[in-house]
Tab-separated table of N, CA and C and ligand atoms in Angstrom:
chain	number	residue	atom	x	y	z
A	1	MET	N	70.149	-9.524	-152.035
A	1	MET	CA	70.073	-9.649	-150.578
A	1	MET	C	71.345	-10.292	-150.043
A	2	ALA	N	71.938	-9.659	-149.025
A	2	ALA	CA	73.112	-10.277	-148.404
A	2	ALA	C	72.682	-11.569	-147.712
A	3	GLU	N	73.480	-12.595	-147.825
A	3	GLU	CA	73.109	-13.877	-147.217
A	3	GLU	C	73.613	-13.994	-145.779
A	4	ASP	N	74.629	-13.198	-145.435
A	4	ASP	CA	75.194	-13.297	-144.088
A	4	ASP	C	74.698	-12.151	-143.227
A	5	LEU	N	74.302	-12.484	-141.997
A	5	LEU	CA	73.917	-11.434	-141.063
A	5	LEU	C	75.169	-10.777	-140.512
A	6	SER	N	75.061	-9.476	-140.247
A	6	SER	CA	76.100	-8.790	-139.505
A	6	SER	C	75.696	-8.853	-138.036
A	7	ILE	N	76.493	-9.540	-137.225
A	7	ILE	CA	76.127	-9.768	-135.829
A	7	ILE	C	76.716	-8.670	-134.958
A	8	SER	N	75.851	-8.037	-134.152
A	8	SER	CA	76.296	-6.976	-133.248
A	8	SER	C	76.684	-7.564	-131.903
A	9	LYS	N	77.709	-6.983	-131.291
A	9	LYS	CA	78.137	-7.442	-129.948
A	9	LYS	C	77.830	-6.380	-128.893
A	10	GLY	N	77.018	-5.385	-129.259
A	10	GLY	CA	76.763	-4.277	-128.349
A	10	GLY	C	75.703	-4.605	-127.305
A	11	SER	N	75.094	-3.541	-126.753
A	11	SER	CA	74.029	-3.708	-125.774
A	11	SER	C	72.852	-4.404	-126.441
A	12	LYS	N	71.911	-4.837	-125.627
A	12	LYS	CA	70.719	-5.490	-126.185
A	12	LYS	C	70.028	-4.568	-127.189
A	13	GLN	N	69.907	-3.299	-126.820
A	13	GLN	CA	69.259	-2.343	-127.733
A	13	GLN	C	70.044	-2.209	-129.033
A	14	GLU	N	71.368	-2.111	-128.921
A	14	GLU	CA	72.196	-2.011	-130.142
A	14	GLU	C	72.057	-3.264	-131.002
A	15	GLN	N	71.956	-4.413	-130.341
A	15	GLN	CA	71.814	-5.654	-131.109
A	15	GLN	C	70.510	-5.635	-131.906
A	16	TYR	N	69.416	-5.221	-131.256
A	16	TYR	CA	68.145	-5.137	-131.992
A	16	TYR	C	68.232	-4.091	-133.101
A	17	GLU	N	68.868	-2.955	-132.795
A	17	GLU	CA	68.912	-1.875	-133.796
A	17	GLU	C	69.753	-2.261	-135.011
A	18	THR	N	70.749	-3.104	-134.809
A	18	THR	CA	71.538	-3.599	-135.949
A	18	THR	C	70.750	-4.648	-136.724
A	19	LEU	N	69.978	-5.421	-135.984
A	19	LEU	CA	69.282	-6.551	-136.615
A	19	LEU	C	68.053	-6.117	-137.420
A	20	ILE	N	67.319	-5.126	-136.934
A	20	ILE	CA	66.030	-4.796	-137.559
A	20	ILE	C	66.149	-4.422	-139.046
A	21	PRO	N	67.095	-3.547	-139.429
A	21	PRO	CA	67.191	-3.269	-140.873
A	21	PRO	C	67.530	-4.511	-141.687
A	22	GLN	N	68.276	-5.413	-141.085
A	22	GLN	CA	68.615	-6.648	-141.805
A	22	GLN	C	67.382	-7.544	-141.952
A	23	ILE	N	66.546	-7.570	-140.926
A	23	ILE	CA	65.291	-8.324	-141.041
A	23	ILE	C	64.415	-7.691	-142.109
A	24	GLU	N	64.371	-6.355	-142.128
A	24	GLU	CA	63.587	-5.680	-143.179
A	24	GLU	C	64.100	-6.086	-144.549
A	25	GLY	N	65.426	-6.177	-144.697
A	25	GLY	CA	66.013	-6.595	-145.968
A	25	GLY	C	65.621	-8.017	-146.332
A	26	LEU	N	65.614	-8.903	-145.326
A	26	LEU	CA	65.245	-10.301	-145.587
A	26	LEU	C	63.792	-10.422	-146.030
A	27	LEU	N	62.943	-9.534	-145.521
A	27	LEU	CA	61.506	-9.620	-145.811
A	27	LEU	C	61.130	-8.934	-147.127
A	28	THR	N	61.968	-8.000	-147.549
A	28	THR	CA	61.634	-7.212	-148.744
A	28	THR	C	61.541	-8.104	-149.983
A	29	GLY	N	60.425	-7.970	-150.685
A	29	GLY	CA	60.263	-8.684	-151.950
A	29	GLY	C	59.828	-10.125	-151.808
A	30	GLU	N	59.618	-10.584	-150.568
A	30	GLU	CA	59.170	-11.977	-150.370
A	30	GLU	C	57.793	-11.946	-149.708
A	31	ASP	N	56.824	-12.585	-150.315
A	31	ASP	CA	55.482	-12.555	-149.724
A	31	ASP	C	55.053	-13.906	-149.157
A	32	ASP	N	55.955	-14.872	-149.136
A	32	ASP	CA	55.575	-16.172	-148.562
A	32	ASP	C	55.730	-16.112	-147.040
A	33	LEU	N	54.623	-16.341	-146.344
A	33	LEU	CA	54.613	-16.163	-144.892
A	33	LEU	C	55.527	-17.155	-144.186
A	34	VAL	N	55.513	-18.413	-144.598
A	34	VAL	CA	56.363	-19.413	-143.930
A	34	VAL	C	57.836	-19.053	-144.120
A	35	ALA	N	58.197	-18.655	-145.327
A	35	ALA	CA	59.591	-18.261	-145.587
A	35	ALA	C	59.980	-17.080	-144.709
A	36	ASN	N	59.092	-16.123	-144.572
A	36	ASN	CA	59.417	-14.935	-143.778
A	36	ASN	C	59.489	-15.241	-142.286
A	37	MET	N	58.565	-16.045	-141.773
A	37	MET	CA	58.645	-16.436	-140.360
A	37	MET	C	59.947	-17.213	-140.111
A	38	ALA	N	60.309	-18.071	-141.053
A	38	ALA	CA	61.522	-18.884	-140.902
A	38	ALA	C	62.762	-17.995	-140.829
A	39	ASN	N	62.838	-16.995	-141.690
A	39	ASN	CA	64.026	-16.140	-141.666
A	39	ASN	C	64.053	-15.232	-140.443
A	40	VAL	N	62.902	-14.785	-139.969
A	40	VAL	CA	62.876	-13.969	-138.742
A	40	VAL	C	63.362	-14.811	-137.558
A	41	ALA	N	62.874	-16.041	-137.446
A	41	ALA	CA	63.310	-16.912	-136.352
A	41	ALA	C	64.813	-17.176	-136.448
A	42	ALA	N	65.298	-17.427	-137.664
A	42	ALA	CA	66.731	-17.722	-137.841
A	42	ALA	C	67.587	-16.504	-137.521
A	43	ALA	N	67.142	-15.324	-137.949
A	43	ALA	CA	67.922	-14.103	-137.693
A	43	ALA	C	68.000	-13.827	-136.191
A	44	LEU	N	66.873	-13.995	-135.495
A	44	LEU	CA	66.871	-13.759	-134.044
A	44	LEU	C	67.760	-14.776	-133.328
A	45	LYS	N	67.668	-16.027	-133.742
A	45	LYS	CA	68.495	-17.071	-133.112
A	45	LYS	C	69.981	-16.795	-133.331
A	46	GLU	N	70.312	-16.360	-134.561
A	46	GLU	CA	71.722	-16.127	-134.875
A	46	GLU	C	72.272	-14.943	-134.079
A	47	GLN	N	71.474	-13.886	-133.932
A	47	GLN	CA	71.953	-12.719	-133.197
A	47	GLN	C	72.028	-12.990	-131.693
A	48	PHE	N	70.984	-13.594	-131.140
A	48	PHE	CA	70.878	-13.658	-129.675
A	48	PHE	C	71.209	-15.022	-129.082
A	49	ASP	N	71.216	-16.049	-129.906
A	49	ASP	CA	71.506	-17.409	-129.433
A	49	ASP	C	70.632	-17.821	-128.244
A	50	TRP	N	69.342	-17.437	-128.319
A	50	TRP	CA	68.405	-17.896	-127.295
A	50	TRP	C	68.225	-19.411	-127.394
A	51	LEU	N	67.640	-19.994	-126.347
A	51	LEU	CA	67.394	-21.446	-126.386
A	51	LEU	C	66.443	-21.815	-127.511
A	52	TRP	N	65.361	-21.039	-127.643
A	52	TRP	CA	64.314	-21.380	-128.615
A	52	TRP	C	63.648	-20.089	-129.072
A	53	VAL	N	63.403	-19.982	-130.328
A	53	VAL	CA	62.640	-18.835	-130.841
A	53	VAL	C	61.838	-19.299	-132.048
A	54	GLY	N	60.552	-18.975	-132.035
A	54	GLY	CA	59.750	-19.388	-133.179
A	54	GLY	C	58.310	-18.930	-133.065
A	55	PHE	N	57.553	-19.300	-134.057
A	55	PHE	CA	56.161	-18.879	-134.176
A	55	PHE	C	55.210	-20.048	-133.914
A	56	TYR	N	54.095	-19.722	-133.304
A	56	TYR	CA	52.913	-20.588	-133.307
A	56	TYR	C	51.819	-19.821	-134.042
A	57	VAL	N	51.129	-20.507	-134.945
A	57	VAL	CA	50.135	-19.867	-135.796
A	57	VAL	C	48.739	-20.334	-135.370
A	58	VAL	N	47.791	-19.380	-135.278
A	58	VAL	CA	46.409	-19.732	-134.928
A	58	VAL	C	45.771	-20.485	-136.093
A	59	LYS	N	45.336	-21.710	-135.819
A	59	LYS	CA	44.604	-22.495	-136.820
A	59	LYS	C	43.378	-23.068	-136.117
A	60	HIS	N	42.204	-22.605	-136.543
A	60	HIS	CA	40.949	-22.978	-135.887
A	60	HIS	C	41.038	-22.596	-134.405
A	61	ASP	N	40.909	-23.564	-133.501
A	61	ASP	CA	40.878	-23.193	-132.087
A	61	ASP	C	42.178	-23.512	-131.360
A	62	GLU	N	43.282	-23.608	-132.121
A	62	GLU	CA	44.560	-23.950	-131.497
A	62	GLU	C	45.688	-23.115	-132.079
A	63	LEU	N	46.782	-23.053	-131.310
A	63	LEU	CA	48.048	-22.586	-131.871
A	63	LEU	C	48.783	-23.814	-132.396
A	64	VAL	N	49.299	-23.704	-133.611
A	64	VAL	CA	50.041	-24.822	-134.213
A	64	VAL	C	51.470	-24.358	-134.477
A	65	LEU	N	52.413	-25.219	-134.144
A	65	LEU	CA	53.833	-24.904	-134.292
A	65	LEU	C	54.159	-24.459	-135.721
A	66	GLY	N	54.864	-23.353	-135.822
A	66	GLY	CA	55.323	-22.846	-137.116
A	66	GLY	C	56.839	-22.858	-137.175
A	67	PRO	N	57.428	-22.049	-138.061
A	67	PRO	CA	58.881	-22.021	-138.188
A	67	PRO	C	59.548	-21.622	-136.873
A	68	PHE	N	60.611	-22.346	-136.514
A	68	PHE	CA	61.309	-22.058	-135.265
A	68	PHE	C	62.757	-22.485	-135.372
A	69	GLN	N	63.541	-22.049	-134.369
A	69	GLN	CA	64.925	-22.481	-134.228
A	69	GLN	C	65.102	-22.933	-132.795
A	70	GLY	N	65.669	-24.114	-132.597
A	70	GLY	CA	65.883	-24.625	-131.252
A	70	GLY	C	65.434	-26.067	-131.148
A	71	PRO	N	65.362	-26.572	-129.918
A	71	PRO	CA	64.960	-27.963	-129.721
A	71	PRO	C	63.525	-28.211	-130.187
A	72	VAL	N	63.211	-29.467	-130.484
A	72	VAL	CA	61.848	-29.826	-130.881
A	72	VAL	C	60.867	-29.336	-129.820
A	73	ALA	N	59.643	-29.016	-130.260
A	73	ALA	CA	58.675	-28.380	-129.352
A	73	ALA	C	57.301	-29.019	-129.513
A	74	CYS	N	56.417	-28.737	-128.540
A	74	CYS	CA	55.053	-29.234	-128.643
A	74	CYS	C	54.386	-28.579	-129.858
A	75	THR	N	53.516	-29.325	-130.519
A	75	THR	CA	52.993	-28.860	-131.803
A	75	THR	C	51.694	-28.082	-131.666
A	76	ARG	N	50.889	-28.352	-130.634
A	76	ARG	CA	49.587	-27.688	-130.535
A	76	ARG	C	49.343	-27.176	-129.122
A	77	ILE	N	48.823	-25.967	-129.027
A	77	ILE	CA	48.540	-25.340	-127.725
A	77	ILE	C	47.133	-24.756	-127.782
A	78	ARG	N	46.317	-25.074	-126.791
A	78	ARG	CA	44.938	-24.571	-126.749
A	78	ARG	C	44.919	-23.133	-126.258
A	79	LYS	N	43.867	-22.424	-126.686
A	79	LYS	CA	43.696	-21.036	-126.259
A	79	LYS	C	43.646	-20.968	-124.733
A	80	GLY	N	44.406	-20.044	-124.166
A	80	GLY	CA	44.420	-19.868	-122.711
A	80	GLY	C	45.411	-20.755	-121.995
A	81	ARG	N	45.996	-21.727	-122.707
A	81	ARG	CA	46.926	-22.661	-122.057
A	81	ARG	C	48.362	-22.187	-122.196
A	82	GLY	N	49.125	-22.365	-121.125
A	82	GLY	CA	50.538	-22.006	-121.168
A	82	GLY	C	50.717	-20.507	-121.401
A	83	VAL	N	51.960	-20.114	-121.585
A	83	VAL	CA	52.243	-18.693	-121.813
A	83	VAL	C	51.736	-18.278	-123.195
A	84	CYS	N	51.947	-19.159	-124.176
A	84	CYS	CA	51.533	-18.835	-125.550
A	84	CYS	C	50.016	-18.697	-125.652
A	85	GLY	N	49.307	-19.659	-125.069
A	85	GLY	CA	47.848	-19.635	-125.160
A	85	GLY	C	47.244	-18.461	-124.402
A	86	LEU	N	47.916	-18.050	-123.310
A	86	LEU	CA	47.423	-16.899	-122.544
A	86	LEU	C	47.705	-15.592	-123.295
A	87	SER	N	48.873	-15.522	-123.929
A	87	SER	CA	49.183	-14.340	-124.756
A	87	SER	C	48.146	-14.214	-125.870
A	88	TRP	N	47.747	-15.342	-126.426
A	88	TRP	CA	46.696	-15.339	-127.463
A	88	TRP	C	45.369	-14.845	-126.882
A	89	SER	N	44.928	-15.457	-125.771
A	89	SER	CA	43.598	-15.102	-125.267
A	89	SER	C	43.550	-13.677	-124.719
A	90	GLU	N	44.670	-13.191	-124.199
A	90	GLU	CA	44.684	-11.823	-123.657
A	90	GLU	C	45.157	-10.799	-124.682
A	91	ALA	N	45.642	-11.276	-125.828
A	91	ALA	CA	46.134	-10.403	-126.907
A	91	ALA	C	47.157	-9.403	-126.390
A	92	LYS	N	48.060	-9.915	-125.566
A	92	LYS	CA	49.116	-9.020	-125.079
A	92	LYS	C	50.419	-9.786	-124.856
A	93	THR	N	51.497	-9.022	-124.874
A	93	THR	CA	52.823	-9.607	-124.645
A	93	THR	C	52.957	-10.021	-123.189
A	94	LEU	N	53.508	-11.211	-122.965
A	94	LEU	CA	53.739	-11.697	-121.610
A	94	LEU	C	55.227	-11.953	-121.419
A	95	ILE	N	55.779	-11.358	-120.362
A	95	ILE	CA	57.170	-11.615	-119.980
A	95	ILE	C	57.138	-12.481	-118.736
A	96	VAL	N	57.790	-13.645	-118.796
A	96	VAL	CA	57.784	-14.584	-117.666
A	96	VAL	C	59.223	-14.728	-117.160
A	97	PRO	N	59.548	-14.099	-116.019
A	97	PRO	CA	60.936	-14.132	-115.530
A	97	PRO	C	61.378	-15.512	-115.069
A	98	ASP	N	60.414	-16.312	-114.555
A	98	ASP	CA	60.746	-17.653	-114.049
A	98	ASP	C	59.605	-18.583	-114.441
A	99	VAL	N	59.848	-19.433	-115.421
A	99	VAL	CA	58.746	-20.264	-115.947
A	99	VAL	C	58.188	-21.207	-114.877
A	100	GLU	N	59.009	-21.572	-113.891
A	100	GLU	CA	58.513	-22.497	-112.856
A	100	GLU	C	57.481	-21.832	-111.958
A	101	LYS	N	57.441	-20.513	-111.977
A	101	LYS	CA	56.459	-19.794	-111.148
A	101	LYS	C	55.238	-19.385	-111.955
A	102	PHE	N	55.180	-19.794	-113.222
A	102	PHE	CA	54.030	-19.442	-114.069
A	102	PHE	C	53.058	-20.621	-114.074
A	103	PRO	N	51.873	-20.455	-113.458
A	103	PRO	CA	50.932	-21.585	-113.394
A	103	PRO	C	50.534	-22.018	-114.800
A	104	GLY	N	50.680	-23.304	-115.079
A	104	GLY	CA	50.257	-23.820	-116.379
A	104	GLY	C	51.290	-23.706	-117.477
A	105	HIS	N	52.491	-23.266	-117.114
A	105	HIS	CA	53.556	-23.193	-118.125
A	105	HIS	C	53.720	-24.560	-118.802
A	106	ILE	N	53.856	-24.532	-120.123
A	106	ILE	CA	54.048	-25.773	-120.880
A	106	ILE	C	55.543	-25.921	-121.129
A	107	ALA	N	56.145	-26.926	-120.521
A	107	ALA	CA	57.598	-27.096	-120.622
A	107	ALA	C	57.941	-27.939	-121.840
A	108	CYS	N	58.254	-27.263	-122.928
A	108	CYS	CA	58.695	-27.997	-124.124
A	108	CYS	C	60.131	-28.447	-123.951
A	109	SER	N	60.923	-27.646	-123.246
A	109	SER	CA	62.320	-28.006	-122.983
A	109	SER	C	62.589	-27.814	-121.504
A	110	SER	N	63.237	-28.807	-120.881
A	110	SER	CA	63.540	-28.681	-119.451
A	110	SER	C	64.608	-27.612	-119.214
A	111	SER	N	65.278	-27.157	-120.261
A	111	SER	CA	66.321	-26.132	-120.095
A	111	SER	C	65.757	-24.723	-120.050
A	112	SER	N	64.483	-24.556	-120.396
A	112	SER	CA	63.913	-23.215	-120.432
A	112	SER	C	63.715	-22.674	-119.016
A	113	ARG	N	64.157	-21.419	-118.776
A	113	ARG	CA	64.023	-20.802	-117.452
A	113	ARG	C	63.161	-19.543	-117.489
A	114	SER	N	63.206	-18.800	-118.609
A	114	SER	CA	62.384	-17.601	-118.728
A	114	SER	C	61.906	-17.482	-120.164
A	115	GLU	N	60.883	-16.642	-120.361
A	115	GLU	CA	60.195	-16.669	-121.648
A	115	GLU	C	59.515	-15.331	-121.926
A	116	VAL	N	59.398	-14.990	-123.197
A	116	VAL	CA	58.562	-13.861	-123.602
A	116	VAL	C	57.739	-14.307	-124.799
A	117	VAL	N	56.468	-13.947	-124.796
A	117	VAL	CA	55.578	-14.298	-125.907
A	117	VAL	C	54.888	-13.022	-126.394
A	118	VAL	N	54.988	-12.787	-127.705
A	118	VAL	CA	54.442	-11.571	-128.336
A	118	VAL	C	53.334	-11.984	-129.307
A	119	PRO	N	52.123	-11.470	-129.118
A	119	PRO	CA	51.066	-11.818	-130.068
A	119	PRO	C	51.195	-11.011	-131.357
A	120	VAL	N	50.792	-11.626	-132.455
A	120	VAL	CA	50.707	-10.928	-133.744
A	120	VAL	C	49.234	-10.600	-133.950
A	121	ILE	N	48.920	-9.303	-133.973
A	121	ILE	CA	47.514	-8.888	-134.008
A	121	ILE	C	47.213	-8.219	-135.342
A	122	ILE	N	46.264	-8.784	-136.077
A	122	ILE	CA	45.839	-8.229	-137.363
A	122	ILE	C	44.339	-7.981	-137.279
A	123	ASN	N	43.896	-6.778	-137.585
A	123	ASN	CA	42.466	-6.434	-137.516
A	123	ASN	C	41.851	-6.877	-136.188
A	124	ASN	N	42.548	-6.556	-135.111
A	124	ASN	CA	42.067	-6.858	-133.752
A	124	ASN	C	41.979	-8.344	-133.432
A	125	GLU	N	42.589	-9.175	-134.238
A	125	GLU	CA	42.597	-10.615	-133.935
A	125	GLU	C	44.014	-11.136	-133.866
A	126	VAL	N	44.272	-11.997	-132.877
A	126	VAL	CA	45.589	-12.629	-132.803
A	126	VAL	C	45.641	-13.733	-133.860
A	127	VAL	N	46.641	-13.652	-134.742
A	127	VAL	CA	46.768	-14.655	-135.806
A	127	VAL	C	47.961	-15.578	-135.577
A	128	ALA	N	48.847	-15.186	-134.665
A	128	ALA	CA	50.044	-15.994	-134.369
A	128	ALA	C	50.676	-15.425	-133.109
A	129	VAL	N	51.644	-16.148	-132.561
A	129	VAL	CA	52.476	-15.579	-131.491
A	129	VAL	C	53.932	-15.882	-131.813
A	130	LEU	N	54.801	-14.974	-131.376
A	130	LEU	CA	56.245	-15.224	-131.406
A	130	LEU	C	56.651	-15.601	-129.988
A	131	ASP	N	57.263	-16.755	-129.838
A	131	ASP	CA	57.651	-17.266	-128.523
A	131	ASP	C	59.174	-17.336	-128.451
A	132	VAL	N	59.730	-16.827	-127.347
A	132	VAL	CA	61.179	-16.896	-127.150
A	132	VAL	C	61.458	-17.472	-125.766
A	133	ASP	N	62.345	-18.452	-125.706
A	133	ASP	CA	62.738	-19.063	-124.436
A	133	ASP	C	64.230	-18.864	-124.202
A	134	SER	N	64.570	-18.641	-122.928
A	134	SER	CA	65.985	-18.546	-122.550
A	134	SER	C	66.307	-19.601	-121.513
A	135	GLN	N	67.558	-20.040	-121.533
A	135	GLN	CA	68.014	-20.978	-120.497
A	135	GLN	C	68.410	-20.238	-119.223
A	136	HIS	N	68.288	-18.894	-119.250
A	136	HIS	CA	68.636	-18.089	-118.079
A	136	HIS	C	67.378	-17.512	-117.438
A	137	LEU	N	67.397	-17.427	-116.108
A	137	LEU	CA	66.282	-16.801	-115.393
A	137	LEU	C	66.233	-15.310	-115.695
A	138	ASN	N	65.013	-14.762	-115.704
A	138	ASN	CA	64.833	-13.300	-115.719
A	138	ASN	C	65.577	-12.636	-116.883
A	139	TYR	N	65.444	-13.190	-118.064
A	139	TYR	CA	66.291	-12.760	-119.186
A	139	TYR	C	65.641	-11.673	-120.038
A	140	PHE	N	64.326	-11.607	-120.042
A	140	PHE	CA	63.637	-10.698	-120.972
A	140	PHE	C	63.037	-9.509	-120.225
A	141	ASP	N	63.030	-8.364	-120.896
A	141	ASP	CA	62.523	-7.145	-120.273
A	141	ASP	C	61.766	-6.312	-121.303
A	142	GLU	N	61.475	-5.075	-120.930
A	142	GLU	CA	60.671	-4.211	-121.807
A	142	GLU	C	61.404	-3.896	-123.114
A	143	THR	N	62.727	-3.916	-123.101
A	143	THR	CA	63.477	-3.691	-124.355
A	143	THR	C	63.150	-4.805	-125.350
A	144	ASP	N	63.163	-6.049	-124.858
A	144	ASP	CA	62.792	-7.166	-125.747
A	144	ASP	C	61.356	-6.995	-126.225
A	145	GLN	N	60.471	-6.668	-125.288
A	145	GLN	CA	59.063	-6.489	-125.678
A	145	GLN	C	58.922	-5.462	-126.787
A	146	GLN	N	59.535	-4.304	-126.578
A	146	GLN	CA	59.426	-3.204	-127.553
A	146	GLN	C	59.947	-3.635	-128.925
A	147	PHE	N	61.124	-4.236	-128.963
A	147	PHE	CA	61.718	-4.567	-130.268
A	147	PHE	C	61.052	-5.798	-130.899
A	148	LEU	N	60.685	-6.771	-130.073
A	148	LEU	CA	60.034	-7.956	-130.667
A	148	LEU	C	58.657	-7.596	-131.219
A	149	GLU	N	57.947	-6.700	-130.535
A	149	GLU	CA	56.652	-6.243	-131.074
A	149	GLU	C	56.868	-5.540	-132.410
A	150	ARG	N	57.958	-4.765	-132.494
A	150	ARG	CA	58.255	-4.092	-133.764
A	150	ARG	C	58.594	-5.129	-134.846
A	151	ILE	N	59.379	-6.124	-134.485
A	151	ILE	CA	59.805	-7.120	-135.472
A	151	ILE	C	58.605	-7.892	-136.012
A	152	VAL	N	57.673	-8.312	-135.138
A	152	VAL	CA	56.526	-9.063	-135.684
A	152	VAL	C	55.654	-8.170	-136.565
A	153	SER	N	55.678	-6.852	-136.286
A	153	SER	CA	54.864	-5.949	-137.126
A	153	SER	C	55.452	-5.800	-138.528
A	154	LEU	N	56.702	-6.196	-138.714
A	154	LEU	CA	57.335	-6.106	-140.033
A	154	LEU	C	56.895	-7.236	-140.964
A	155	VAL	N	56.422	-8.330	-140.359
A	155	VAL	CA	56.049	-9.502	-141.167
A	155	VAL	C	54.619	-9.323	-141.668
A	156	ASN	N	54.404	-9.525	-142.963
A	156	ASN	CA	53.069	-9.404	-143.537
A	156	ASN	C	52.295	-10.710	-143.340
A	157	PHE	N	51.463	-10.733	-142.293
A	157	PHE	CA	50.699	-11.952	-141.987
A	157	PHE	C	49.446	-12.070	-142.849
A	158	ASN	N	49.208	-11.094	-143.715
A	158	ASN	CA	48.069	-11.209	-144.630
A	158	ASN	C	48.445	-11.979	-145.897
A	159	SER	N	49.740	-12.263	-146.057
A	159	SER	CA	50.156	-12.894	-147.326
A	159	SER	C	49.893	-14.393	-147.297
B	1	SME	N1	56.427	-22.645	-122.965
B	1	SME	C1	55.368	-22.392	-123.909
B	1	SME	C2	55.198	-23.548	-124.851
B	1	SME	C3	55.964	-23.440	-126.096
B	1	SME	S1	57.590	-23.832	-125.914
B	1	SME	O1	58.226	-22.983	-124.919
B	1	SME	C4	58.421	-23.736	-127.365
B	1	SME	C5	54.078	-22.094	-123.175
B	1	SME	O2	53.994	-22.247	-121.945
B	1	SME	O3	53.127	-21.712	-123.839
């Protein structure tokens, strides 16, 4: 496995298209879930340099902080709370162009301006979410949704 990522400077779509095969390479042959979540978060952070990117994992009735890259974050989120908890309860991706206009947004970092949260759904149940924060307003769109949903589907959450 190559240890260095090849970083694309192209369009957002080109950046994802360059990154995805490399993420597949990082995941191949490794069945440890924490290791795989950690490398996915690191690869995304290295390519896009977002403020924060990481996983929250469903444990009992809460989301618990998992592998991430960025500033320290809140460790537990209740179902339905914040963007992450709502993505969990609704089992759908949420794009938030302006976090200050999202009722109940949980501000882990005062620098966060926009956010996208993608649920990981296994056998019709949300088992985790991928959360991404940007320091820029209105940063995420359907391209991010499409590719981030694909990226979380590459990780084997049954392992
Ligand atoms: N903003 C999230 C909380 C997690 S942090 O952004 C890392 C939310 O409202 O659920």
